[in-house]
PDB file of C-alpha atoms in Angstrom:
ATOM      1  CA  MET G 703     111.321  97.553  73.220  1.00 46.00           C
ATOM      2  CA  PRO G 704     110.793  96.648  76.920  1.00 48.00           C
ATOM      3  CA  GLN G 705     109.763  99.482  79.206  1.00 49.00           C
ATOM      4  CA  THR G 706     110.743  99.437  82.889  1.00 55.00           C
ATOM      5  CA  ASN G 707     108.134 100.346  85.486  1.00 67.00           C
ATOM      6  CA  GLU G 708     109.221 100.862  89.052  1.00 86.00           C
ATOM      7  CA  THR G 709     107.000 100.756  92.077  1.00 94.00           C
ATOM      8  CA  ILE G 710     108.413 101.796  95.430  1.00 96.00           C
ATOM      9  CA  PHE G 711     106.857 100.806  98.731  1.00 97.00           C
ATOM     10  CA  VAL G 712     107.737 102.837 101.814  1.00 98.00           C
ATOM     11  CA  THR G 713     107.139 101.523 105.316  1.00 98.00           C
ATOM     12  CA  ALA G 714     107.582 104.088 108.068  1.00 98.00           C
ATOM     13  CA  GLU G 715     107.295 103.459 111.790  1.00 98.00           C
ATOM     14  CA  LEU G 716     106.287 106.552 113.727  1.00 98.00           C
ATOM     15  CA  LYS G 717     105.943 107.173 117.436  1.00 98.00           C
ATOM     16  CA  ILE G 718     103.339 109.621 118.705  1.00 98.00           C
ATOM     17  CA  LYS G 719     105.137 112.044 121.004  1.00 97.00           C
ATOM     18  CA  THR G 720     104.284 111.730 124.697  1.00 95.00           C
ATOM     19  CA  ASN G 721     102.927 115.271 125.051  1.00 95.00           C
ATOM     20  CA  ILE G 722     100.448 114.769 122.175  1.00 96.00           C
ATOM     21  CA  ASP G 723      96.862 113.560 122.588  1.00 96.00           C
ATOM     22  CA  ARG G 724      96.587 110.186 120.812  1.00 95.00           C
ATOM     23  CA  GLU G 725      93.180 110.868 119.263  1.00 95.00           C
ATOM     24  CA  ALA G 726      94.328 114.242 117.922  1.00 96.00           C
ATOM     25  CA  ALA G 727      97.451 112.584 116.514  1.00 97.00           C
ATOM     26  CA  ILE G 728      95.417 109.851 114.812  1.00 97.00           C
ATOM     27  CA  GLU G 729      93.130 112.465 113.274  1.00 97.00           C
ATOM     28  CA  ALA G 730      96.157 114.353 111.910  1.00 98.00           C
ATOM     29  CA  ILE G 731      97.761 111.155 110.579  1.00 98.00           C
ATOM     30  CA  GLU G 732      94.531 110.081 108.868  1.00 98.00           C
ATOM     31  CA  GLN G 733      94.247 113.496 107.201  1.00 98.00           C
ATOM     32  CA  PHE G 734      97.897 113.273 106.153  1.00 98.00           C
ATOM     33  CA  CYS G 735      97.205 109.906 104.478  1.00 98.00           C
ATOM     34  CA  LEU G 736      94.230 111.396 102.625  1.00 98.00           C
ATOM     35  CA  ASP G 737      96.424 114.288 101.483  1.00 98.00           C
ATOM     36  CA  MET G 738      99.144 111.884 100.332  1.00 98.00           C
ATOM     37  CA  LYS G 739      96.636 109.957  98.218  1.00 97.00           C
ATOM     38  CA  SER G 740      95.999 113.133  96.214  1.00 97.00           C
ATOM     39  CA  GLU G 741      99.673 113.457  95.248  1.00 97.00           C
ATOM     40  CA  PRO G 742     100.637 112.628  91.662  1.00 95.00           C
ATOM     41  CA  GLY G 743     102.431 109.289  91.767  1.00 96.00           C
ATOM     42  CA  CYS G 744     101.214 108.248  95.215  1.00 98.00           C
ATOM     43  CA  LEU G 745      99.326 105.021  94.615  1.00 97.00           C
ATOM     44  CA  GLN G 746      98.494 104.190  98.218  1.00 98.00           C
ATOM     45  CA  ALA G 747      98.839 105.621 101.734  1.00 98.00           C
ATOM     46  CA  ILE G 748      97.580 103.651 104.720  1.00 98.00           C
ATOM     47  CA  SER G 749      98.086 104.094 108.445  1.00 98.00           C
ATOM     48  CA  THR G 750      97.896 101.243 110.936  1.00 97.00           C
ATOM     49  CA  TYR G 751      97.960 101.438 114.712  1.00 96.00           C
ATOM     50  CA  ASP G 752      99.518  98.990 117.149  1.00 92.00           C
ATOM     51  CA  GLN G 753      96.943  97.745 119.684  1.00 91.00           C
ATOM     52  CA  ASN G 754      99.716  96.772 122.114  1.00 95.00           C
ATOM     53  CA  GLN G 755     101.713 100.013 121.828  1.00 95.00           C
ATOM     54  CA  SER G 756      99.311 102.931 121.682  1.00 93.00           C
ATOM     55  CA  ASP G 757     101.984 105.378 120.533  1.00 96.00           C
ATOM     56  CA  ARG G 758     103.155 103.239 117.578  1.00 98.00           C
ATOM     57  CA  VAL G 759     101.988 103.975 114.027  1.00 98.00           C
ATOM     58  CA  ILE G 760     102.964 102.269 110.781  1.00 98.00           C
ATOM     59  CA  LEU G 761     102.535 104.138 107.499  1.00 98.00           C
ATOM     60  CA  LEU G 762     102.398 102.033 104.344  1.00 98.00           C
ATOM     61  CA  GLU G 763     102.918 104.056 101.189  1.00 98.00           C
ATOM     62  CA  GLN G 764     103.207 103.070  97.538  1.00 98.00           C
ATOM     63  CA  TYR G 765     104.695 105.342  94.880  1.00 97.00           C
ATOM     64  CA  ALA G 766     104.908 105.015  91.120  1.00 95.00           C
ATOM     65  CA  ASN G 767     108.583 106.039  91.041  1.00 94.00           C
ATOM     66  CA  ARG G 768     111.436 107.881  92.759  1.00 94.00           C
ATOM     67  CA  GLU G 769     110.268 111.271  91.477  1.00 96.00           C
ATOM     68  CA  ALA G 770     106.915 110.781  93.226  1.00 96.00           C
ATOM     69  CA  ILE G 771     108.716 110.173  96.535  1.00 96.00           C
ATOM     70  CA  ASN G 772     110.914 113.225  96.016  1.00 96.00           C
ATOM     71  CA  GLN G 773     107.848 115.353  95.288  1.00 97.00           C
ATOM     72  CA  HIS G 774     106.081 113.972  98.380  1.00 97.00           C
ATOM     73  CA  PHE G 775     108.639 115.593 100.667  1.00 96.00           C
ATOM     74  CA  VAL G 776     108.203 119.070  99.171  1.00 97.00           C
ATOM     75  CA  MET G 777     104.398 119.026  99.193  1.00 97.00           C
ATOM     76  CA  PRO G 778     102.852 121.677 101.481  1.00 98.00           C
ATOM     77  CA  HIS G 779     100.829 119.085 103.429  1.00 97.00           C
ATOM     78  CA  THR G 780     103.968 117.020 104.088  1.00 97.00           C
ATOM     79  CA  GLN G 781     105.865 120.066 105.320  1.00 97.00           C
ATOM     80  CA  ALA G 782     102.876 121.065 107.488  1.00 97.00           C
ATOM     81  CA  PHE G 783     102.664 117.562 109.007  1.00 97.00           C
ATOM     82  CA  ILE G 784     106.383 117.593 109.825  1.00 96.00           C
ATOM     83  CA  GLU G 785     106.136 121.083 111.340  1.00 96.00           C
ATOM     84  CA  ARG G 786     103.267 120.000 113.615  1.00 96.00           C
ATOM     85  CA  ASP G 787     105.853 117.825 115.396  1.00 97.00           C
ATOM     86  CA  ILE G 788     103.345 115.273 116.688  1.00 97.00           C
ATOM     87  CA  THR G 789     105.348 112.169 115.784  1.00 97.00           C
ATOM     88  CA  GLU G 790     108.943 111.086 115.540  1.00 97.00           C
ATOM     89  CA  LEU G 791     110.318 108.769 112.897  1.00 97.00           C
ATOM     90  CA  VAL G 792     111.527 105.527 114.471  1.00 98.00           C
ATOM     91  CA  GLN G 793     112.565 103.836 111.225  1.00 98.00           C
ATOM     92  CA  ALA G 794     111.699 103.714 107.555  1.00 97.00           C
ATOM     93  CA  PHE G 795     112.628 101.499 104.675  1.00 96.00           C
ATOM     94  CA  GLU G 796     111.892 101.181 100.999  1.00 95.00           C
ATOM     95  CA  THR G 797     111.203  98.175  98.834  1.00 94.00           C
ATOM     96  CA  GLN G 798     111.495  98.696  95.104  1.00 89.00           C
ATOM     97  CA  LEU G 799     109.840  96.379  92.641  1.00 77.00           C
ATOM     98  CA  GLU G 800     110.725  96.518  89.002  1.00 69.00           C
ATOM     99  CA  SER G 801     108.899  94.821  86.197  1.00 66.00           C
ATOM    100  CA  LYS G 802     109.528  94.921  82.497  1.00 63.00           C
ATOM    101  CA  ASP G 803     106.507  95.296  80.291  1.00 58.00           C
ATOM    102  CA  GLN G 804     106.961  93.761  76.882  1.00 48.00           C
ATOM    103  CA  GLU G 805     105.577  95.594  73.889  1.00 50.00           C
ATOM    104  CA  LYS G 806     102.996  93.523  72.076  1.00 45.00           C
TER     105      LYS G 806
END
């Protein structure tokens, strides 16, 4: 019987708030990515920084499934990052890939 595996990619564009030191924000974002990587179901968490817009950050995240994303938002480190209020979400979108593994 075929088994469906879903992988969900999340791309989030963040803006570092104007009253926040950029280096401090980058340090917090890097730690947040490390924390995300320890979550069950988080397969990847990468931050990239725009050289032309110093306040622009792109987070690239990969999750095993929808439950992993749901759990991400209730994790203490996610709540702590949100409460620090150092960035604002500009936009985010998801791309879901499904593949069917055939039993051999």
